[in-house]
Structure formats: C-alpha cells, structure tokens
Short mmCIF file of C-alpha atoms in Angstrom, two decimals:
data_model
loop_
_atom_site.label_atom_id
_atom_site.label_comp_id
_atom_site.label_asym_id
_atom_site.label_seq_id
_atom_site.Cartn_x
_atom_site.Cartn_y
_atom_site.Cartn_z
CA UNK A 1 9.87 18.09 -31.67
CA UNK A 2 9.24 15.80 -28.61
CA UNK A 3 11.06 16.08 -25.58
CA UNK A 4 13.11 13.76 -23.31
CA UNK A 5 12.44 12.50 -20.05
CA UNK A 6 14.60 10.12 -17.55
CA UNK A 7 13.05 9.45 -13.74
CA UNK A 8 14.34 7.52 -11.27
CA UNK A 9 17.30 7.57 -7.81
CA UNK A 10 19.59 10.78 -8.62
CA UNK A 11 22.21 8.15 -8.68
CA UNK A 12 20.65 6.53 -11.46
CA UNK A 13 19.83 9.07 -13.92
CA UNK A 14 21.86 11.79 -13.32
CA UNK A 15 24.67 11.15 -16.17
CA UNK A 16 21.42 11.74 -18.68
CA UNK A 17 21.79 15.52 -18.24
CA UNK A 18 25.15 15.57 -20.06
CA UNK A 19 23.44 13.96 -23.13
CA UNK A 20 21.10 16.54 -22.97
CA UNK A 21 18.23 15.00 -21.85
CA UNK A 22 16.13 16.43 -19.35
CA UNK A 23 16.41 14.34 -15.35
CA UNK A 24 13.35 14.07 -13.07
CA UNK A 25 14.78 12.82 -9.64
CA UNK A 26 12.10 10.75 -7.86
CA UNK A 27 11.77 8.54 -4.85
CA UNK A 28 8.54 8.15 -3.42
CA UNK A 29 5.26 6.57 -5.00
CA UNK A 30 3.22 10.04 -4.59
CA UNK A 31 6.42 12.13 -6.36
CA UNK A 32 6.92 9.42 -9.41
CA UNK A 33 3.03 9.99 -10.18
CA UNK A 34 3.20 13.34 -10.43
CA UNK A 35 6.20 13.72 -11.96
CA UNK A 36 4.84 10.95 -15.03
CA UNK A 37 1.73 12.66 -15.29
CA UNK A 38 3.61 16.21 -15.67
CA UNK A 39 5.32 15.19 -18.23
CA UNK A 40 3.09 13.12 -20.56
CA UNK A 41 0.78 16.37 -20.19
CA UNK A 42 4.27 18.64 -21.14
CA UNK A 43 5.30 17.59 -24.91
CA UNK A 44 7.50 14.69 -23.49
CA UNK A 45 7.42 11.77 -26.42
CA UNK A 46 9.71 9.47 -24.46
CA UNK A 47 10.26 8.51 -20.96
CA UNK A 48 12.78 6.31 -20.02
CA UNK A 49 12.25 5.58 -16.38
CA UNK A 50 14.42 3.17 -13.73
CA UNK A 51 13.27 -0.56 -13.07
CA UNK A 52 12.84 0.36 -9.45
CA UNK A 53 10.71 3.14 -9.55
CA UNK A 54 8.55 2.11 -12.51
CA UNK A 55 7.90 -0.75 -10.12
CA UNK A 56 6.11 1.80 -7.45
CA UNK A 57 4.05 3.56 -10.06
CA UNK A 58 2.78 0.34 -12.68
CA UNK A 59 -0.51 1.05 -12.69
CA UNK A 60 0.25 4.89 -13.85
CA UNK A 61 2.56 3.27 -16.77
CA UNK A 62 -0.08 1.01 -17.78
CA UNK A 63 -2.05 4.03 -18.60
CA UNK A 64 -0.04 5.41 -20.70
CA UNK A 65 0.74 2.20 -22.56
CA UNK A 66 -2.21 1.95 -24.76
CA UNK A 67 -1.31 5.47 -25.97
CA UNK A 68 0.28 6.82 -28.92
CA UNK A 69 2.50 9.13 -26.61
CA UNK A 70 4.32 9.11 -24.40
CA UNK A 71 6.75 6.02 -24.65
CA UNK A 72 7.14 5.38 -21.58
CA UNK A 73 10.37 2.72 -21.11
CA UNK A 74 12.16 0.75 -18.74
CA UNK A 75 15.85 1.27 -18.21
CA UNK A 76 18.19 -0.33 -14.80
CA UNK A 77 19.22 2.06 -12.47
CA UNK A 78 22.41 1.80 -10.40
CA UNK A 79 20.90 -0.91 -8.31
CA UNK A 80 21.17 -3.53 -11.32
CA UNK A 81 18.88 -5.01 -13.89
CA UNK A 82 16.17 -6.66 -12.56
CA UNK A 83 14.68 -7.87 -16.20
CA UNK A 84 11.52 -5.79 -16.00
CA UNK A 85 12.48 -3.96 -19.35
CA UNK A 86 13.34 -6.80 -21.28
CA UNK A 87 10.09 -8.21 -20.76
CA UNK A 88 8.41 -5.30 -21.26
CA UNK A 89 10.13 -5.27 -24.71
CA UNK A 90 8.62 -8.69 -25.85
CA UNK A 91 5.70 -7.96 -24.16
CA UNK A 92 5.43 -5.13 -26.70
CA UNK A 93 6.75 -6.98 -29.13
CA UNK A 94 4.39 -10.08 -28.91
CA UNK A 95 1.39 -7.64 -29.20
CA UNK A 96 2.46 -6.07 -32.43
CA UNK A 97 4.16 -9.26 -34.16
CA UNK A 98 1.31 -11.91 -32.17
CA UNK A 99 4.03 -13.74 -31.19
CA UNK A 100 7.31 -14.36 -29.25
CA UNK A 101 10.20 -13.44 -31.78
CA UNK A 102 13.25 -13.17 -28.96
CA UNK A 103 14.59 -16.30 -28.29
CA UNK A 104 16.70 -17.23 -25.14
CA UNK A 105 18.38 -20.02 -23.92
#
C-alpha cells in the first residue's frame, strides 16, 4: 500500500497529521528537493504539496510528472490559492482527454 505525503509552511500542512497522513515541513528550495526526492524514492504514491513551495522546486515536479508514481499534486497553503493546481488539473486533464473539458466563465 502506498504512502502519503503533504510538504509545504508548517502552517500549511500541519492539520494533515490528524488525518493520518504523514507532514514534511519545508521552506527553502535546497530542503523541498530533498525532501521530494526522499520520498518518491520511499513508497510514497501521492504527494500533495503547497502552491508556494511547489513554485520553488518546478523543475523537480516536472520530473516526476511523466511518471507512473508518485502523484505529485498541488494543494493552497495558508497563504491562499494562487490557481496553480487548478491548472495543473486541466493541464493533466487536456493531455489524457486532448482537450479542454472544464469550462469557466
């Protein structure tokens, strides 16, 4: 059974624990890389990460997009929503339908 993960601010992720999930606490570009490539190398199947961080460490997400494992996914942190996941979503969603199916107005 896969495992997990939520990284980000403390502030952001710490109410994960008491669903069980296991929190990474990360601020700086050097600690998010390590801590991503940890855990897709540990069993981890899904990563849920905060908008602000992911933003230091794209390139290191990008590598793991093309994979089967981890999922690695884009959630707001205390700071707010800064629509990064929801484009991510249709990103991922254009690729495997071929085209836009979320509508907005």
């Amino acid at each position: 059974m896969y495992k997990i993960a939520v990284v980000g601010d403390y502030d952001s992720i710490y109410g994960f624990a008491a669903l069980g999930l296991s929190v990474f606490p990360a601020d700086d570009r050097e600690t998010l890389c390590a801590v991503l490539r940890r855990l897709a190398e540990s069993g981890y199947g899904v990563i849920y990460i905060t908008e602000s961080k992911a933003a230091l460490v794209q390139d290191v997400i990008e590598e793991y997009r093309e994979r089967r494992l981890p999922a690695v996914i884009l959630i707001p942190g205390v700071s707010g929503n800064t629509g990064a996941g929801i484009a991510q979503v249709k990103k991922s969603v254009e690729q495997a339908v071929g085209s836009d199916i979320i509508f907005t107005d």
